[in-house]
XYZ file of C-alpha atoms in Angstrom:
752
model
C 49.538 11.328 -70.366
C 48.281 8.551 -72.467
C 47.003 5.050 -70.795
C 46.706 2.159 -73.040
C 43.802 -0.002 -71.609
C 42.596 -3.580 -72.019
C 38.909 -3.542 -71.767
C 36.753 -6.267 -70.159
C 35.405 -7.015 -73.644
C 37.256 -9.723 -75.766
C 38.219 -7.502 -78.733
C 41.960 -8.780 -79.003
C 43.061 -5.175 -78.904
C 43.873 -2.354 -76.645
C 42.633 1.252 -76.603
C 44.334 4.679 -75.763
C 42.740 6.987 -73.239
C 43.779 10.445 -72.081
C 44.741 10.677 -68.374
C 43.004 13.731 -66.502
C 45.365 15.671 -64.371
C 43.556 14.824 -61.322
C 44.177 10.971 -61.850
C 47.854 11.364 -62.950
C 49.263 10.248 -59.538
C 46.735 7.163 -59.525
C 47.077 5.643 -62.988
C 49.933 3.191 -63.535
C 50.357 -0.101 -65.101
C 48.103 -2.536 -63.573
C 45.324 0.078 -62.438
C 41.940 -0.631 -62.802
C 39.883 2.088 -64.627
C 36.408 2.958 -65.804
C 36.295 4.271 -69.391
C 33.773 5.629 -72.333
C 33.342 3.090 -74.913
C 30.797 3.981 -77.561
C 27.734 4.845 -75.718
C 28.589 3.141 -72.450
C 31.110 2.924 -69.578
C 33.181 -0.319 -69.340
C 35.984 -1.332 -66.990
C 39.575 -2.412 -67.912
C 43.118 -2.513 -66.948
C 45.846 -0.160 -67.769
C 48.615 -1.969 -69.543
C 51.008 0.840 -70.406
C 51.446 4.562 -69.689
C 53.117 6.744 -72.385
C 53.556 10.250 -73.514
C 51.878 10.085 -77.014
C 49.554 8.082 -79.126
C 49.147 7.465 -82.817
C 45.475 8.316 -82.387
C 43.807 11.741 -82.015
C 40.527 12.969 -80.441
C 41.226 10.563 -77.386
C 38.305 10.129 -74.737
C 39.531 10.581 -71.224
C 39.423 7.931 -68.462
C 36.263 8.237 -66.171
C 37.674 7.172 -62.750
C 40.188 4.831 -61.328
C 38.739 1.621 -59.392
C 40.390 0.663 -56.092
C 43.116 3.289 -55.735
C 46.332 1.379 -55.766
C 47.358 -0.696 -58.896
C 45.897 -4.055 -58.763
C 47.959 -5.985 -61.304
C 51.628 -5.800 -60.611
C 54.003 -5.350 -63.652
C 55.346 -8.602 -63.363
C 51.966 -10.362 -63.227
C 50.856 -8.120 -66.130
C 53.697 -9.492 -68.059
C 52.813 -13.030 -67.294
C 49.151 -12.219 -68.507
C 50.628 -11.153 -71.727
C 52.575 -14.176 -72.197
C 49.489 -16.260 -71.553
C 47.577 -14.376 -74.091
C 50.121 -15.074 -76.575
C 51.157 -18.760 -75.923
C 47.615 -20.085 -74.941
C 45.969 -18.220 -78.227
C 43.464 -15.935 -76.352
C 42.801 -12.202 -75.857
C 44.888 -10.354 -73.397
C 41.591 -9.177 -71.645
C 40.633 -12.834 -71.000
C 43.985 -13.574 -69.551
C 43.705 -10.495 -67.207
C 40.303 -11.702 -65.793
C 41.913 -14.680 -64.658
C 44.574 -12.804 -63.029
C 41.966 -10.857 -60.775
C 39.186 -12.827 -58.885
C 35.967 -11.407 -60.006
C 35.339 -9.880 -56.608
C 38.416 -7.636 -56.820
C 37.459 -6.742 -60.376
C 34.022 -5.199 -59.330
C 33.695 -1.278 -59.399
C 32.029 -1.092 -56.045
C 34.144 -1.453 -52.942
C 34.097 -4.988 -51.817
C 35.017 -4.477 -47.954
C 32.545 -5.425 -45.509
C 31.630 -2.550 -43.083
C 30.044 -2.832 -39.620
C 28.997 -0.491 -36.881
C 31.200 -0.471 -33.653
C 30.472 1.532 -30.483
C 33.630 2.743 -28.435
C 33.456 3.985 -25.246
C 34.887 7.805 -24.851
C 36.501 9.234 -21.654
C 34.152 10.173 -19.053
C 32.971 13.725 -19.180
C 33.520 15.949 -16.015
C 29.917 15.778 -15.048
C 28.399 12.358 -15.725
C 25.101 12.740 -17.382
C 21.868 11.039 -15.803
C 21.187 7.855 -17.097
C 18.050 5.500 -17.231
C 18.438 2.086 -15.687
C 18.654 0.439 -19.236
C 21.209 3.071 -20.318
C 23.404 2.448 -17.206
C 23.463 -1.192 -17.907
C 24.320 -0.890 -21.581
C 27.105 1.754 -20.434
C 28.712 -0.749 -17.804
C 28.972 -3.383 -20.366
C 30.689 -1.082 -22.780
C 32.920 0.491 -19.999
C 34.153 -2.972 -19.469
C 34.813 -4.083 -22.988
C 35.857 -0.381 -24.275
C 34.660 -1.414 -27.832
C 32.180 -3.792 -29.306
C 30.146 -4.290 -32.667
C 26.754 -2.649 -32.272
C 24.967 -5.944 -32.692
C 27.059 -7.742 -30.095
C 26.269 -4.604 -27.706
C 22.626 -4.845 -28.565
C 22.646 -8.504 -27.735
C 24.661 -8.437 -24.590
C 22.695 -5.262 -23.261
C 19.377 -6.969 -24.332
C 18.426 -3.398 -25.849
C 17.901 -1.347 -29.100
C 19.856 0.706 -31.252
C 18.115 3.816 -30.155
C 19.396 3.355 -26.612
C 22.918 3.100 -27.768
C 22.688 6.338 -29.808
C 21.166 8.256 -26.840
C 24.334 7.349 -25.095
C 26.430 8.719 -27.854
C 24.240 12.005 -27.878
C 25.283 12.180 -24.259
C 29.121 12.008 -25.145
C 29.638 8.737 -23.617
C 30.313 6.742 -26.681
C 31.305 7.183 -30.364
C 29.557 4.933 -33.072
C 31.480 4.531 -36.204
C 31.828 2.416 -39.210
C 34.624 -0.100 -39.362
C 35.873 -2.631 -42.062
C 35.505 -6.032 -41.157
C 37.800 -8.590 -42.544
C 36.226 -12.248 -43.492
C 38.536 -15.021 -42.581
C 37.482 -18.465 -43.766
C 39.465 -20.015 -41.091
C 38.521 -17.600 -38.169
C 36.766 -20.263 -36.110
C 39.701 -22.850 -36.467
C 41.809 -23.691 -33.347
C 45.196 -24.606 -34.755
C 48.021 -25.843 -32.309
C 51.465 -24.365 -33.207
C 54.143 -27.018 -34.616
C 57.870 -26.905 -34.746
C 60.314 -28.093 -37.664
C 60.857 -31.743 -37.596
C 64.189 -33.608 -37.712
C 64.782 -34.598 -41.373
C 66.492 -37.872 -42.630
C 69.625 -37.597 -44.794
C 67.636 -37.466 -48.031
C 65.353 -34.674 -47.124
C 68.186 -32.685 -45.596
C 70.319 -33.038 -48.901
C 67.138 -32.038 -51.095
C 66.526 -29.049 -48.634
C 70.149 -27.774 -48.625
C 70.160 -27.664 -52.409
C 66.867 -25.703 -52.600
C 68.245 -23.329 -49.986
C 71.237 -22.791 -52.006
C 69.245 -21.662 -54.922
C 67.250 -19.370 -52.653
C 70.455 -17.881 -51.368
C 71.856 -17.665 -54.864
C 74.772 -19.763 -54.085
C 75.780 -22.878 -56.051
C 73.580 -25.732 -55.391
C 74.812 -28.530 -53.368
C 75.317 -32.158 -54.871
C 72.398 -33.063 -57.138
C 71.315 -35.768 -59.327
C 73.751 -36.522 -62.124
C 71.318 -35.560 -64.931
C 70.970 -32.265 -63.504
C 74.745 -31.404 -62.962
C 75.121 -29.486 -66.203
C 72.458 -26.722 -65.379
C 72.383 -27.025 -61.559
C 74.094 -23.754 -60.955
C 71.709 -21.737 -63.245
C 68.276 -23.707 -62.886
C 66.170 -22.475 -60.101
C 63.306 -25.110 -60.934
C 63.564 -28.291 -58.834
C 61.574 -31.606 -59.341
C 61.270 -33.098 -55.832
C 60.329 -36.637 -56.753
C 59.602 -38.437 -53.492
C 57.537 -41.469 -52.966
C 54.122 -41.244 -51.099
C 54.910 -40.350 -47.370
C 58.638 -39.372 -47.928
C 58.167 -36.041 -46.319
C 57.908 -33.611 -48.998
C 55.646 -31.358 -47.041
C 58.373 -30.867 -44.523
C 60.927 -29.883 -47.089
C 58.327 -27.162 -48.417
C 57.899 -25.918 -44.732
C 61.527 -25.365 -44.173
C 62.363 -23.912 -47.521
C 59.355 -21.405 -46.885
C 60.912 -20.506 -43.452
C 64.078 -19.542 -45.107
C 62.221 -17.535 -47.800
C 60.541 -15.578 -44.942
C 64.000 -14.921 -43.228
C 65.120 -13.256 -46.475
C 61.908 -11.114 -46.473
C 60.237 -12.741 -49.453
C 56.851 -14.620 -49.903
C 55.744 -17.782 -51.195
C 52.991 -19.524 -53.209
C 51.950 -22.888 -52.529
C 49.545 -24.584 -55.259
C 47.543 -27.712 -54.438
C 45.659 -29.589 -57.247
C 42.227 -30.015 -55.440
C 40.301 -27.651 -53.535
C 39.551 -30.447 -51.086
C 43.256 -30.926 -50.200
C 43.361 -27.133 -49.197
C 42.009 -27.613 -45.624
C 44.651 -30.028 -44.506
C 47.292 -28.192 -46.396
C 46.307 -24.879 -44.827
C 46.149 -26.379 -41.330
C 49.728 -27.553 -41.665
C 51.077 -24.350 -42.749
C 49.132 -22.077 -40.324
C 50.337 -24.476 -37.423
C 53.969 -23.970 -38.707
C 53.682 -20.233 -39.258
C 51.197 -18.936 -36.812
C 53.686 -18.272 -34.009
C 57.386 -17.587 -33.424
C 59.694 -14.958 -35.146
C 58.622 -16.050 -38.497
C 54.799 -15.642 -37.814
C 52.938 -14.420 -40.940
C 49.343 -14.412 -42.112
C 48.632 -17.414 -44.473
C 46.149 -16.387 -47.294
C 43.973 -18.921 -49.094
C 42.593 -18.579 -52.523
C 40.143 -21.185 -54.238
C 36.812 -21.365 -55.616
C 35.095 -22.525 -52.486
C 35.455 -19.280 -50.726
C 32.775 -16.842 -50.709
C 33.184 -13.602 -52.858
C 33.742 -11.479 -49.656
C 36.366 -14.107 -48.397
C 38.148 -14.110 -51.724
C 38.105 -10.352 -51.959
C 39.665 -10.019 -48.337
C 42.243 -12.713 -48.813
C 43.382 -11.187 -52.076
C 43.780 -7.617 -50.510
C 45.851 -9.303 -47.609
C 48.252 -10.428 -50.133
C 48.285 -7.146 -52.073
C 48.953 -5.036 -49.103
C 51.878 -7.298 -47.914
C 50.306 -8.664 -44.857
C 50.025 -12.110 -46.039
C 53.553 -13.578 -47.229
C 52.360 -17.294 -47.901
C 49.509 -17.921 -50.273
C 48.077 -21.404 -50.518
C 45.399 -22.326 -53.308
C 44.329 -23.939 -56.544
C 45.568 -23.095 -59.944
C 44.464 -19.342 -59.886
C 46.606 -18.822 -57.000
C 49.720 -18.700 -59.226
C 48.737 -15.145 -59.960
C 48.600 -13.941 -56.272
C 50.388 -10.546 -56.134
C 53.059 -11.544 -53.479
C 55.896 -9.164 -53.812
C 58.838 -9.696 -53.441
C 58.406 -13.484 -54.362
C 61.062 -16.018 -53.345
C 59.409 -19.390 -53.749
C 56.676 -21.193 -55.468
C 55.762 -24.929 -54.804
C 53.591 -26.902 -57.079
C 52.461 -29.985 -55.024
C 51.204 -32.909 -56.943
C 52.565 -31.290 -60.173
C 51.291 -34.041 -62.327
C 47.604 -33.552 -61.533
C 45.660 -32.615 -64.451
C 43.125 -30.150 -62.371
C 46.250 -27.631 -62.924
C 45.052 -27.246 -66.500
C 42.095 -24.602 -67.052
C 39.477 -26.031 -69.090
C 37.951 -22.760 -70.438
C 40.028 -19.589 -71.977
C 42.659 -18.898 -70.884
C 43.649 -22.530 -71.106
C 46.513 -22.265 -69.133
C 48.825 -24.896 -67.228
C 49.524 -23.459 -63.690
C 52.560 -25.798 -63.568
C 54.034 -24.221 -66.611
C 53.105 -20.715 -65.714
C 54.692 -21.386 -62.414
C 57.914 -22.104 -64.088
C 57.636 -19.160 -66.217
C 56.701 -16.735 -63.362
C 59.738 -18.139 -61.209
C 62.051 -17.211 -64.098
C 60.527 -13.761 -64.591
C 60.839 -13.058 -60.872
C 63.931 -14.742 -60.204
C 62.167 -17.151 -57.696
C 62.866 -20.767 -56.797
C 60.294 -23.150 -58.283
C 59.648 -26.765 -56.721
C 57.603 -29.390 -58.429
C 56.621 -31.896 -56.079
C 55.418 -35.493 -56.905
C 55.587 -39.398 -56.136
C 54.236 -39.737 -59.794
C 55.764 -36.715 -61.903
C 54.370 -35.987 -65.321
C 56.220 -37.471 -68.217
C 56.763 -34.088 -69.472
C 58.324 -32.820 -65.955
C 60.540 -35.767 -65.492
C 61.575 -35.728 -69.162
C 62.797 -31.893 -68.575
C 64.530 -33.187 -65.387
C 66.353 -35.955 -67.134
C 67.493 -33.545 -69.881
C 68.794 -31.115 -67.244
C 66.170 -28.353 -67.888
C 65.106 -29.019 -64.181
C 67.342 -30.061 -61.221
C 66.077 -33.560 -60.168
C 65.817 -34.227 -56.195
C 64.860 -37.708 -55.377
C 63.399 -39.062 -51.917
C 63.140 -42.760 -52.797
C 62.262 -43.873 -49.160
C 59.321 -42.969 -46.841
C 60.188 -40.719 -43.696
C 60.766 -42.408 -40.312
C 61.900 -45.465 -42.119
C 58.182 -46.522 -42.727
C 57.754 -49.201 -45.282
C 56.040 -48.957 -48.694
C 52.640 -50.810 -48.645
C 52.424 -54.333 -49.921
C 50.624 -54.111 -53.281
C 48.537 -57.354 -54.153
C 46.781 -57.406 -57.803
C 43.720 -59.261 -57.713
C 42.317 -60.893 -61.259
C 38.750 -60.233 -61.258
C 38.119 -62.542 -64.000
C 39.220 -65.443 -61.773
C 36.906 -63.812 -59.081
C 33.856 -63.848 -61.511
C 34.283 -67.598 -62.042
C 34.920 -68.324 -58.430
C 31.921 -66.223 -57.151
C 29.660 -67.090 -60.163
C 28.742 -63.514 -60.876
C 30.285 -59.933 -60.867
C 31.452 -59.404 -57.407
C 32.130 -55.934 -55.998
C 34.717 -57.233 -53.505
C 37.175 -60.209 -54.110
C 37.389 -62.853 -51.238
C 40.918 -61.500 -50.068
C 39.722 -57.990 -49.985
C 36.539 -58.861 -47.951
C 38.760 -60.751 -45.577
C 41.289 -58.121 -45.423
C 38.403 -55.516 -44.466
C 37.098 -57.887 -41.904
C 40.600 -58.150 -40.094
C 40.987 -54.202 -40.114
C 37.559 -53.768 -38.355
C 38.498 -56.463 -35.670
C 41.964 -54.603 -35.114
C 40.284 -51.184 -34.941
C 42.315 -50.038 -38.094
C 41.089 -47.958 -40.922
C 40.356 -48.829 -44.607
C 39.919 -46.518 -47.678
C 38.082 -47.945 -50.612
C 38.695 -46.169 -53.854
C 36.350 -46.024 -56.959
C 36.542 -43.097 -59.416
C 33.191 -43.115 -60.606
C 30.075 -41.531 -58.565
C 26.346 -42.546 -58.760
C 24.798 -45.789 -58.107
C 24.980 -47.561 -61.705
C 26.589 -46.259 -65.041
C 23.619 -47.272 -67.224
C 20.019 -48.036 -67.630
C 19.321 -50.800 -70.062
C 16.277 -52.738 -71.218
C 17.077 -56.368 -71.889
C 13.933 -56.899 -73.794
C 14.423 -54.030 -76.675
C 18.176 -53.038 -76.182
C 17.177 -49.703 -75.040
C 19.803 -47.561 -73.322
C 18.978 -44.307 -71.456
C 21.127 -41.555 -73.212
C 21.564 -37.784 -72.516
C 19.692 -35.854 -74.970
C 22.424 -33.211 -75.021
C 25.633 -35.457 -74.978
C 26.753 -38.799 -76.558
C 27.032 -40.495 -73.162
C 24.642 -42.832 -71.120
C 23.046 -41.318 -68.068
C 24.081 -42.351 -64.724
C 21.574 -43.625 -62.109
C 21.471 -42.209 -58.851
C 19.451 -44.200 -56.430
C 19.139 -41.984 -53.421
C 17.529 -39.055 -55.665
C 15.988 -41.757 -57.958
C 17.295 -39.682 -61.011
C 19.097 -40.399 -64.179
C 22.079 -37.696 -64.448
C 24.633 -36.642 -67.128
C 27.784 -35.948 -65.663
C 28.935 -33.890 -68.808
C 26.192 -31.252 -68.762
C 24.128 -31.790 -65.667
C 20.817 -32.999 -67.306
C 18.764 -34.990 -65.107
C 15.290 -36.813 -65.205
C 13.204 -39.040 -62.878
C 14.454 -42.761 -62.979
C 11.664 -44.625 -64.882
C 10.041 -47.884 -63.496
C 9.750 -49.519 -66.950
C 11.146 -49.227 -70.282
C 10.524 -45.780 -71.818
C 10.456 -47.051 -75.288
C 6.609 -46.708 -76.151
C 6.604 -50.038 -78.182
C 8.109 -52.002 -75.150
C 7.270 -50.760 -71.643
C 8.979 -53.911 -70.109
C 9.376 -53.716 -66.312
C 12.434 -55.771 -66.546
C 14.850 -52.871 -66.981
C 18.513 -53.101 -65.453
C 20.658 -50.736 -63.893
C 24.381 -52.100 -64.845
C 27.747 -50.819 -63.677
C 29.096 -49.605 -60.517
C 29.509 -46.430 -58.816
C 30.466 -45.042 -55.168
C 26.708 -45.050 -54.085
C 26.255 -48.791 -55.078
C 29.707 -49.457 -53.451
C 28.471 -47.721 -50.123
C 25.322 -49.744 -50.279
C 27.376 -53.129 -50.724
C 29.454 -52.143 -47.768
C 26.549 -51.495 -45.348
C 25.187 -54.908 -46.223
C 28.532 -56.765 -46.143
C 29.867 -55.042 -43.024
C 26.659 -53.810 -41.012
C 28.742 -52.751 -37.904
C 31.209 -50.605 -39.709
C 31.081 -46.923 -39.311
C 31.118 -45.681 -43.000
C 31.420 -42.282 -44.908
C 31.076 -41.483 -48.459
C 33.176 -38.679 -50.270
C 32.391 -37.684 -53.577
C 30.869 -34.478 -55.301
C 27.302 -35.807 -54.608
C 27.697 -35.949 -50.700
C 29.883 -32.992 -50.300
C 27.363 -30.116 -50.850
C 28.563 -27.592 -48.347
C 32.161 -26.213 -48.075
C 32.541 -27.582 -44.477
C 31.588 -31.049 -45.480
C 35.004 -32.344 -46.443
C 36.628 -30.858 -43.553
C 34.061 -32.508 -41.224
C 34.259 -36.100 -42.718
C 38.176 -35.957 -42.487
C 38.222 -34.624 -38.841
C 35.873 -37.611 -37.980
C 38.070 -39.907 -40.032
C 41.184 -38.578 -38.225
C 39.486 -39.062 -34.700
C 38.599 -42.722 -35.582
C 34.853 -42.102 -35.872
C 34.972 -43.544 -39.232
C 36.037 -47.144 -39.992
C 35.675 -47.142 -43.970
C 35.940 -44.219 -46.079
C 34.659 -44.662 -49.623
C 35.366 -41.997 -52.378
C 36.645 -40.834 -55.569
C 39.829 -39.241 -56.683
C 39.358 -36.553 -54.111
C 40.720 -38.980 -51.365
C 43.624 -40.388 -53.574
C 46.163 -37.953 -52.814
C 47.713 -35.658 -50.074
C 45.972 -37.132 -47.137
C 47.872 -38.535 -44.185
C 46.188 -40.808 -41.733
C 48.597 -43.036 -39.626
C 45.899 -45.633 -38.766
C 44.845 -46.300 -42.405
C 46.362 -49.923 -43.038
C 44.313 -50.965 -45.987
C 43.491 -49.449 -49.302
C 41.069 -51.276 -51.811
C 41.063 -50.094 -55.409
C 37.639 -51.410 -56.650
C 37.958 -51.149 -60.342
C 41.601 -50.239 -61.327
C 40.728 -50.487 -65.129
C 38.317 -47.443 -65.378
C 40.741 -44.997 -67.007
C 42.921 -47.495 -68.686
C 41.047 -47.964 -71.892
C 40.006 -44.539 -72.737
C 40.923 -43.242 -76.239
C 43.835 -41.138 -74.799
C 47.466 -41.528 -75.136
C 47.836 -40.740 -71.425
C 45.546 -43.319 -70.264
C 48.253 -45.712 -68.897
C 50.132 -42.728 -67.378
C 46.959 -41.614 -65.435
C 46.283 -45.049 -64.492
C 49.613 -45.677 -62.987
C 49.514 -42.296 -61.258
C 46.317 -42.880 -59.648
C 46.965 -46.391 -58.353
C 50.334 -45.116 -56.990
C 48.618 -42.207 -55.133
C 45.937 -44.218 -53.745
C 48.132 -46.920 -52.570
C 50.142 -44.409 -50.831
C 47.340 -43.533 -48.398
C 48.284 -47.099 -46.762
C 50.737 -47.577 -44.029
C 51.784 -44.048 -43.171
C 52.087 -45.083 -39.442
C 53.890 -47.648 -37.497
C 51.813 -50.685 -39.004
C 52.664 -51.848 -42.559
C 50.091 -51.166 -45.160
C 48.347 -53.281 -47.635
C 46.733 -52.520 -50.937
C 44.482 -54.552 -53.044
C 44.140 -53.710 -56.692
C 40.932 -55.469 -58.257
C 41.487 -55.364 -62.087
C 40.301 -57.291 -65.087
C 43.624 -56.682 -67.007
C 46.113 -57.380 -64.154
C 48.958 -57.733 -66.347
C 48.849 -54.229 -68.009
C 52.428 -52.588 -67.634
C 50.713 -49.449 -65.669
C 49.173 -52.018 -63.133
C 52.374 -53.999 -62.776
C 54.751 -51.222 -62.573
C 52.470 -49.358 -60.006
C 52.409 -52.735 -57.854
C 56.133 -52.375 -57.604
C 56.429 -48.878 -56.958
C 58.632 -48.562 -60.082
C 58.257 -45.094 -61.575
C 61.398 -45.314 -63.544
C 60.588 -48.610 -65.133
C 57.064 -47.197 -66.180
C 58.716 -43.839 -67.326
C 61.255 -45.728 -69.682
C 58.591 -47.994 -71.072
C 55.957 -45.193 -71.633
C 58.662 -42.992 -73.318
C 59.401 -45.638 -75.866
C 55.681 -45.810 -76.836
C 55.353 -41.995 -76.888
C 58.588 -41.643 -79.247
C 57.036 -44.201 -81.700
C 53.991 -42.060 -82.318
C 55.615 -38.618 -81.739
C 53.577 -37.814 -78.504
C 54.478 -35.601 -75.643
C 57.116 -35.221 -74.110
C 59.002 -35.509 -77.293
C 56.739 -33.097 -78.968
C 53.876 -30.650 -77.921
C 50.200 -30.775 -79.002
C 47.760 -28.074 -80.110
C 44.169 -29.302 -80.145
C 41.639 -27.295 -82.373
C 38.003 -27.965 -81.539
C 35.264 -26.836 -83.978
C 31.751 -26.714 -82.133
C 28.367 -26.022 -83.524
C 24.683 -27.299 -83.300
C 24.452 -28.196 -86.868
C 26.592 -31.298 -87.482
C 27.216 -30.689 -91.091
C 28.358 -27.204 -90.785
C 30.838 -28.303 -88.069
C 32.214 -31.066 -90.507
C 32.223 -28.541 -93.192
C 34.161 -26.063 -91.115
C 36.690 -28.334 -89.922
C 37.680 -29.294 -93.301
C 38.054 -25.556 -94.079
C 40.159 -25.048 -90.982
C 42.438 -28.054 -92.189
C 42.949 -26.103 -95.459
C 43.766 -23.082 -93.650
C 46.451 -24.688 -91.584
C 48.109 -26.490 -94.552
C 50.398 -23.589 -95.573
C 51.908 -24.059 -91.982
C 53.364 -27.491 -93.045
C 55.663 -25.605 -95.347
C 56.781 -23.199 -92.707
C 57.334 -25.778 -90.010
C 58.998 -28.844 -91.129
C 58.048 -31.019 -88.087
C 54.523 -30.084 -87.976
C 52.114 -33.008 -88.206
C 48.351 -32.310 -88.416
C 46.001 -35.155 -87.674
C 42.195 -34.846 -88.550
C 39.561 -33.347 -88.527
C 37.632 -36.272 -87.000
C 34.929 -36.334 -84.526
C 35.982 -35.788 -81.177
C 35.867 -39.013 -78.612
C 33.049 -37.150 -76.930
C 31.323 -36.342 -80.261
C 28.602 -34.252 -78.779
C 28.418 -32.355 -75.549
C 25.894 -29.944 -74.131
C 23.999 -29.882 -77.398
C 27.078 -29.042 -79.374
C 28.644 -31.366 -82.156
C 32.534 -31.515 -82.053
C 35.095 -32.111 -84.380
C 38.971 -31.916 -83.699
C 42.270 -31.484 -85.344
C 45.361 -32.154 -83.407
C 48.618 -30.647 -84.324
C 52.053 -31.953 -83.220
C 55.289 -29.812 -83.190
C 58.562 -29.301 -81.166
C 58.219 -25.460 -81.580
C 55.072 -24.549 -79.781
C 55.828 -20.886 -79.439
C 55.863 -20.616 -83.295
C 52.992 -22.755 -83.678
C 51.047 -20.443 -81.156
C 51.846 -17.068 -83.049
C 50.572 -18.533 -86.320
C 47.282 -19.827 -84.584
C 46.879 -16.416 -83.219
C 47.066 -15.156 -86.668
C 44.546 -17.601 -87.976
C 41.969 -17.044 -85.033
C 42.207 -13.260 -85.875
C 41.090 -13.585 -89.594
C 39.143 -16.771 -89.685
C 35.509 -15.833 -90.662
C 33.094 -18.370 -88.735
C 29.523 -18.761 -89.639
C 27.032 -18.019 -87.276
C 26.847 -20.575 -84.415
C 30.168 -22.152 -85.054
C 33.248 -21.706 -82.620
C 36.846 -22.722 -82.796
C 38.823 -23.268 -79.532
C 42.565 -23.710 -79.442
C 44.000 -25.737 -76.548
C 47.744 -25.497 -76.229
C 49.164 -28.476 -74.360
C 45.815 -30.114 -73.564
C 45.797 -32.684 -70.878
C 42.196 -33.897 -71.915
C 41.583 -35.144 -75.451
C 37.935 -35.446 -74.844
């Protein structure tokens, strides 16, 4: 018996090992093993089991890790596809499939000593007063953790062990499961009555779950509705998409299948988990809901993952890596806010969880639902072509009105207020009205810190990061200048750092959430205020605590970055202020307009989700930009058609696909030289692929990051699978000088 093994070393190849007789029953596809490699022992995953090998003198597997196969055959197949399509070694893809805490050789379970009362012997032994007191406690409880018994009995472990010697109790080690939501008290909920639009969307999804012909769907999807099991649920903010998800999962559980729910931000997970646990914590469909995201401790991740693998948890909620959860059988995958860029992994393997979800659904015959109020152009394009089934929820649930969006021209405000105001007159008045009426306000600014740069008006000095080609951001509370790319920081100076200048007239310009918070405290001194960004949320409980306070009305104004822009449902929020709507609009990225439209629409959607109509103020220096005007009218289709025309002219996605090659190194001349060399290596592909376009090389928009100079080449084609194969071959044979690396990003969402 021969096992083919992918080692945890990125060598871009697999190795054959003999399976000893005593391990034959344990070794299968997906089993974790420890094997000899050279003079050391390394861990790996069995990728295939066969009867023979082209190689001789094979070494034997040392041991099996974890007993049961940890990677299911279908997830292993998915990892192979990721390695091929996203141009990375299989072993790198397999590392993403399994959390690090599960990959470890050592058993990751937490053990704890328990004391359990035994039946009383025929003759009760003589006990001291202290022993009798401890025994009475245990007799009442029957079983307690040792530490708890020591605390309740105000005693020591020796006293308890003496009771064991007398045959009254048994001390044993038991596995303790760590549950990140153990202390949460969640009230059960029941399914809500749906409106006609929700019911129609749900019926179509349920038909696909039951393998019947789907009900009436959008005209664009009719051609493939009977065969496609991928749905785009396009519903405006507050249209009740989550209720559709919940009732679809209920059907899935009735069929004995499981479901994966992906959310884009870790910060959204607590509220989502609460809603799902409330629905499935009781009743005939009661099941464990497992959670997988990076804010869990290693132990919590280990235990949550094994709940899924053992089949005890049938619903998994998490960020992008939860797409690899070993649910069997899998019936439904939901990708909420599918347009979000956080679904794309920025390090190898650079997979996109939405696209992997679609592929996994196809491989496991599971239904996939992509939900969004502002779908990505790629997804909506696929729905319009008939590749996905389009389901529309054009109105808010319970007949709630969409918020009124008012665009404020900040150029006029500057003239009126004679300066650079943070608040327009209209927004200031609207906030005061909400404070008087005891309603809540959300103020959004997608930039943290106090000021975006330190400048000296005397000599023109600007504080730059020594490692990256960006200005340092001023954080007033810590009195530090920080780089948001590499993390570099230094104390904020009191005078110009230039030796020949030394002027004390230095200025901090620009606006961040810290400065916005300061302005609110000065302008609205009686308002209860909270700020949410990565500077204020240091502990994993902070997010939940602030949102709970906001829900209970302890906070009047919530200030934050994009973590408050989506997924939050607070009926008492009647006002949303977008302080600087142009921030993402003028970036050197063809998706800048799309991102701005999505962000404005999502943030606006936090307003008016209760009985009172919401109001949104969008403060902008380019108020007539199409992205802002279409967002003001809640007109996704109008924006899509206008943006698609622009993309078609330049041959950008969704009409083509992109591969981005980045050459990095600390020597700028070497990087530039190698970028030209890579271009020459790519040129033969132009003859093989007629539609291939190669742009560059050129310095990246962020030319230097984390001490590395960066040059880029952009490749565009309609046939990405063919291009991926050729790029994989190029990476295998490309000889790189020391200190230079080449990375390939297929379907990038960030061009920086």
